[in-house]
Structure formats: structure tokens, C-alpha cells
Short mmCIF file of N, CA and C in Angstrom, two decimals:
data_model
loop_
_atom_site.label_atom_id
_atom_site.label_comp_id
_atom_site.label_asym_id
_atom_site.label_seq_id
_atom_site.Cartn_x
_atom_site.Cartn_y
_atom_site.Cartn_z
N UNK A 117 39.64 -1.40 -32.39
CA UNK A 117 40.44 -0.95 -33.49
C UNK A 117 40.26 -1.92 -34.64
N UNK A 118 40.50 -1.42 -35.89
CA UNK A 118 39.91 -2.03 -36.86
C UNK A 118 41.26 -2.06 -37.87
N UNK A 119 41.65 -2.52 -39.00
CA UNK A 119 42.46 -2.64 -39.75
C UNK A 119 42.43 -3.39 -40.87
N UNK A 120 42.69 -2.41 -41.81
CA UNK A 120 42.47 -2.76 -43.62
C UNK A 120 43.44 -2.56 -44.22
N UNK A 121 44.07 -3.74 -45.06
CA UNK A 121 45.16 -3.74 -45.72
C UNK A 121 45.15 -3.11 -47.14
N UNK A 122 45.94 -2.17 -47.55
CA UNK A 122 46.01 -1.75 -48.98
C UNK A 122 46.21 -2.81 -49.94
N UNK A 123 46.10 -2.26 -51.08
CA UNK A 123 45.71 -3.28 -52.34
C UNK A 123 46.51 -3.11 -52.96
N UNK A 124 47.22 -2.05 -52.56
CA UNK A 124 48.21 -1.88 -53.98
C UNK A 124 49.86 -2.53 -53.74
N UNK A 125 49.59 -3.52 -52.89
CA UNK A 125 50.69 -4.05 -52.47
C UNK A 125 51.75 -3.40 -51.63
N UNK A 126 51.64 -2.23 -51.04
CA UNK A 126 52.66 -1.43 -50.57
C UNK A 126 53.00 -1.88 -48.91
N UNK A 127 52.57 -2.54 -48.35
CA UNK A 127 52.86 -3.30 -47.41
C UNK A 127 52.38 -2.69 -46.21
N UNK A 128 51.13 -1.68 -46.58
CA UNK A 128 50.55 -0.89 -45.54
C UNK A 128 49.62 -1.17 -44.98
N UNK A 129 48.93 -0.81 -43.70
CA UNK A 129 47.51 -0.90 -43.32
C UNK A 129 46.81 0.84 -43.05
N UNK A 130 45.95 0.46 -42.61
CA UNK A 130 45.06 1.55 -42.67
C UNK A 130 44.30 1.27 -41.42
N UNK A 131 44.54 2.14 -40.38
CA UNK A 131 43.74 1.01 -39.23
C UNK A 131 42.85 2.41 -38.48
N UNK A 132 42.18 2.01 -37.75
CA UNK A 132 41.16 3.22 -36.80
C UNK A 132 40.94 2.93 -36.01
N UNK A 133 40.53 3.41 -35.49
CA UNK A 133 39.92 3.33 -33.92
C UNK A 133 38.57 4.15 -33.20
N UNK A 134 38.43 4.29 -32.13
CA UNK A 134 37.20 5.16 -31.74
C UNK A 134 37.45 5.60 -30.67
N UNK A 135 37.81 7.36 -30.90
CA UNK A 135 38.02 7.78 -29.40
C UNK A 135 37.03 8.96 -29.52
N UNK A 136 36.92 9.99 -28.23
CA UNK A 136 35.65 10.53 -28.24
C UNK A 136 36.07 12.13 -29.04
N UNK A 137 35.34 12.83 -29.33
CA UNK A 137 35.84 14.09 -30.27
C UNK A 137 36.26 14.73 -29.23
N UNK A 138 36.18 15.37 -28.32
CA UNK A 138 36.85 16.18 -26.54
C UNK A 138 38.33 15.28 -27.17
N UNK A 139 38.91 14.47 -27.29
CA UNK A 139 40.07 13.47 -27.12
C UNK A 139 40.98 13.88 -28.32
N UNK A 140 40.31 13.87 -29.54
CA UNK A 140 40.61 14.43 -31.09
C UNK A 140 40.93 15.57 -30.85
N UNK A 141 40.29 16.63 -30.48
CA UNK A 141 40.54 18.18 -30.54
C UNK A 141 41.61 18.04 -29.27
N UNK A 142 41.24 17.57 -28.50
CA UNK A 142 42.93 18.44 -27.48
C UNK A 142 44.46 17.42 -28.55
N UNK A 143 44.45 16.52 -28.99
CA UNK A 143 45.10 15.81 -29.48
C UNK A 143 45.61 16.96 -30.64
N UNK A 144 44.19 17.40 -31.72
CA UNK A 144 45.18 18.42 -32.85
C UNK A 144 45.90 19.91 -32.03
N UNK A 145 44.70 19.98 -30.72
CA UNK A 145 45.24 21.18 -30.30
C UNK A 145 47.07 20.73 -29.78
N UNK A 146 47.22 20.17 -29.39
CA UNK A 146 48.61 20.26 -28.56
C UNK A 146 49.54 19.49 -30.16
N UNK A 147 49.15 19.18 -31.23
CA UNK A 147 50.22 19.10 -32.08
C UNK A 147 50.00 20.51 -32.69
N UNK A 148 49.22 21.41 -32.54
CA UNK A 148 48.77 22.84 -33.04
C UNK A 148 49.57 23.74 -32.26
N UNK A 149 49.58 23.33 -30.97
CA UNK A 149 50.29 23.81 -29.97
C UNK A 149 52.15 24.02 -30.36
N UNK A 150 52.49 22.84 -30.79
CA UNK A 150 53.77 22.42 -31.12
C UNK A 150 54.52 22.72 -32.11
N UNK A 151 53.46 22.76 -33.26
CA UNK A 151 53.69 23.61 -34.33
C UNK A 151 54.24 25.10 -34.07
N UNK A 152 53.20 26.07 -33.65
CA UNK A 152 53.53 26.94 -33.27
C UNK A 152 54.52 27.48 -32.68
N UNK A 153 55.10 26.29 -31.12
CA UNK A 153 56.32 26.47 -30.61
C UNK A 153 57.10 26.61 -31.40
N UNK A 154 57.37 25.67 -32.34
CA UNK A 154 58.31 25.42 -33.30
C UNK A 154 59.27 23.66 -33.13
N UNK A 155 58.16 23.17 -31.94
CA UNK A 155 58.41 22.29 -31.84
C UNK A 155 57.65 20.62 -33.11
N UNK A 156 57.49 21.05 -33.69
CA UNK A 156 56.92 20.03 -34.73
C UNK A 156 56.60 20.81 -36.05
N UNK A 157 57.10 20.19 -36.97
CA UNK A 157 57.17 20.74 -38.59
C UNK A 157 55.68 21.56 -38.44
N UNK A 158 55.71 22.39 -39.34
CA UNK A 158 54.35 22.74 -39.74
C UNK A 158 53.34 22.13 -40.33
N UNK A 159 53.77 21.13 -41.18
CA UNK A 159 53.22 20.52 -42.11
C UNK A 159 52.63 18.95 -41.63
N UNK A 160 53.00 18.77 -40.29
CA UNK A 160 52.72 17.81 -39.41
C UNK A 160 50.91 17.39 -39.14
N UNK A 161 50.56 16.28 -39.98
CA UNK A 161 49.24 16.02 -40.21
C UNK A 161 49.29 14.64 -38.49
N UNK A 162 48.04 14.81 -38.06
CA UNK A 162 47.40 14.04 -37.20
C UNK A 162 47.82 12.73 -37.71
N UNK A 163 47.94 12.00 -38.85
CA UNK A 163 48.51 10.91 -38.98
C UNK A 163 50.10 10.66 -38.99
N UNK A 164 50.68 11.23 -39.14
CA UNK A 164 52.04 11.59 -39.13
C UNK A 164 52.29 10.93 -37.56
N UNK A 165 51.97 12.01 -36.57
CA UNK A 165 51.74 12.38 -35.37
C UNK A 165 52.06 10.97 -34.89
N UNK A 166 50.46 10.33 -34.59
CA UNK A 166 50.41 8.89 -34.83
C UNK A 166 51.40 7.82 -35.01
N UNK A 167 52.00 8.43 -36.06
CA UNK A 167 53.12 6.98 -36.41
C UNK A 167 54.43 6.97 -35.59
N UNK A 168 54.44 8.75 -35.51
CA UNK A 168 55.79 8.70 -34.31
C UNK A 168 55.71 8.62 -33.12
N UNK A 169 54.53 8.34 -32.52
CA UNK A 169 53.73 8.07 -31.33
C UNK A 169 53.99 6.90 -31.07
N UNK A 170 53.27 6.09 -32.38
CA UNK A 170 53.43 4.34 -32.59
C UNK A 170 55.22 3.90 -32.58
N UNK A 171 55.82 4.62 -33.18
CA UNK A 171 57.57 4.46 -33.29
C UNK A 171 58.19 4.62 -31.93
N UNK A 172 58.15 5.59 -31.46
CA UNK A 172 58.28 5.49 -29.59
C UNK A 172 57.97 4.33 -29.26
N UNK A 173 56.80 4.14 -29.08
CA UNK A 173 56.25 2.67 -27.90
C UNK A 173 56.65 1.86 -28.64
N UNK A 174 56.74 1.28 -29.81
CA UNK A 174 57.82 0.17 -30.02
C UNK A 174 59.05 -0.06 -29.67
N UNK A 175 59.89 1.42 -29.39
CA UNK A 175 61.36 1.46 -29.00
C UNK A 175 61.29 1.54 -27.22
N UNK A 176 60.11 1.60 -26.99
CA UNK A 176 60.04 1.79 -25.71
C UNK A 176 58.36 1.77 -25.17
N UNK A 177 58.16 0.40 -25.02
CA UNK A 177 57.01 0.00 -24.73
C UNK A 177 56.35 0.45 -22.86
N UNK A 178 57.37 0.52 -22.15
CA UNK A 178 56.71 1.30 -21.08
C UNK A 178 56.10 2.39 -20.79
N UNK A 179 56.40 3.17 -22.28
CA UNK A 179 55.43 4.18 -22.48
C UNK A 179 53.77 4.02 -22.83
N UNK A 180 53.45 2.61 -22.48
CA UNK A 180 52.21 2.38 -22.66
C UNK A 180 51.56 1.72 -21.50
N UNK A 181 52.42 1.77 -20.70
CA UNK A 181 52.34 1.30 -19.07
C UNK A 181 51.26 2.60 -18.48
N UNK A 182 50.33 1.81 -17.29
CA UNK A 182 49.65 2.33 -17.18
C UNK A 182 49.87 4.01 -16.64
N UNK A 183 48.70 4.64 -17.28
CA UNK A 183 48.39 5.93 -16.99
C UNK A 183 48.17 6.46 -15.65
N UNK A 184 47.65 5.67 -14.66
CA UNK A 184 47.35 6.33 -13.41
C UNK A 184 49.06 6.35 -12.67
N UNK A 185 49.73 5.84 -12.90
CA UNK A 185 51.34 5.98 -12.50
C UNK A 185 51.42 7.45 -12.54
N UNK A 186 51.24 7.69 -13.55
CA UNK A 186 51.82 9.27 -14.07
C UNK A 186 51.00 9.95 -13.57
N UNK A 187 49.64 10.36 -12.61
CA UNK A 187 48.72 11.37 -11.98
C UNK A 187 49.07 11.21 -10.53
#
């Protein structure tokens, strides 16, 4: 993961990463998914997504505990 700070002083970063496109598409599909339910705004962009993803595991970091637990 990589991370670049804005310039315009706004106290943001801009960061990325590298996951595989199979990973991206089920990712927009199931916020596409959610939308639809009516479970997530419509207007709900893949970065959005992200940040309330990132806002969880800060309030609750065992959500980043390992994955094979949960299979």
C-alpha cells in the first residue's frame, strides 16, 4: 500500500493498494448488490465504501482478525 498526502493542506491522504480485478468486481458487485436492496445510498462510490469499512475496524479492530476463523 502506498500513500500520498494532498497539497492543499486539507489533512488528507490518498492511499492504494493492489488487489486482483476478480476482488474489485465482486467488491462493486455486493455494494451494487446493496444499493439495490436498499441497503446502501445509491450514490455510494467504492471510495466511500472504503472509509466506512476503514471506520468499523478502527472502532473494532477484531474485525481484521484473521479470516480463516470465519470459514
Amino acid at each position: 500500500m502506498s500513500t500520498a498526502y494532498d497539497a492543499d493542506g486539507s489533512g488528507s491522504r490518498n492511499i492504494s493498494l493492489k488487489v486482483g480485478d476478480d476482488f474489485v468486481e465482486d467488491f462493486d458487485r455486493a455494494i451494487k448488490r446493496g444499493q439495490l436492496n436498499g441497503q446502501l445510498p445509491m450514490d455510494m462510490s467504492r471510495s466511500e465504501a472504503i472509509r466506512r469499512l476503514m471506520k468499523l475496524a478502527i472502532e473494532d479492530p477484531s474485525l481484521l482478525g484473521d479470516e480463516n476463523k470465519e470459514k
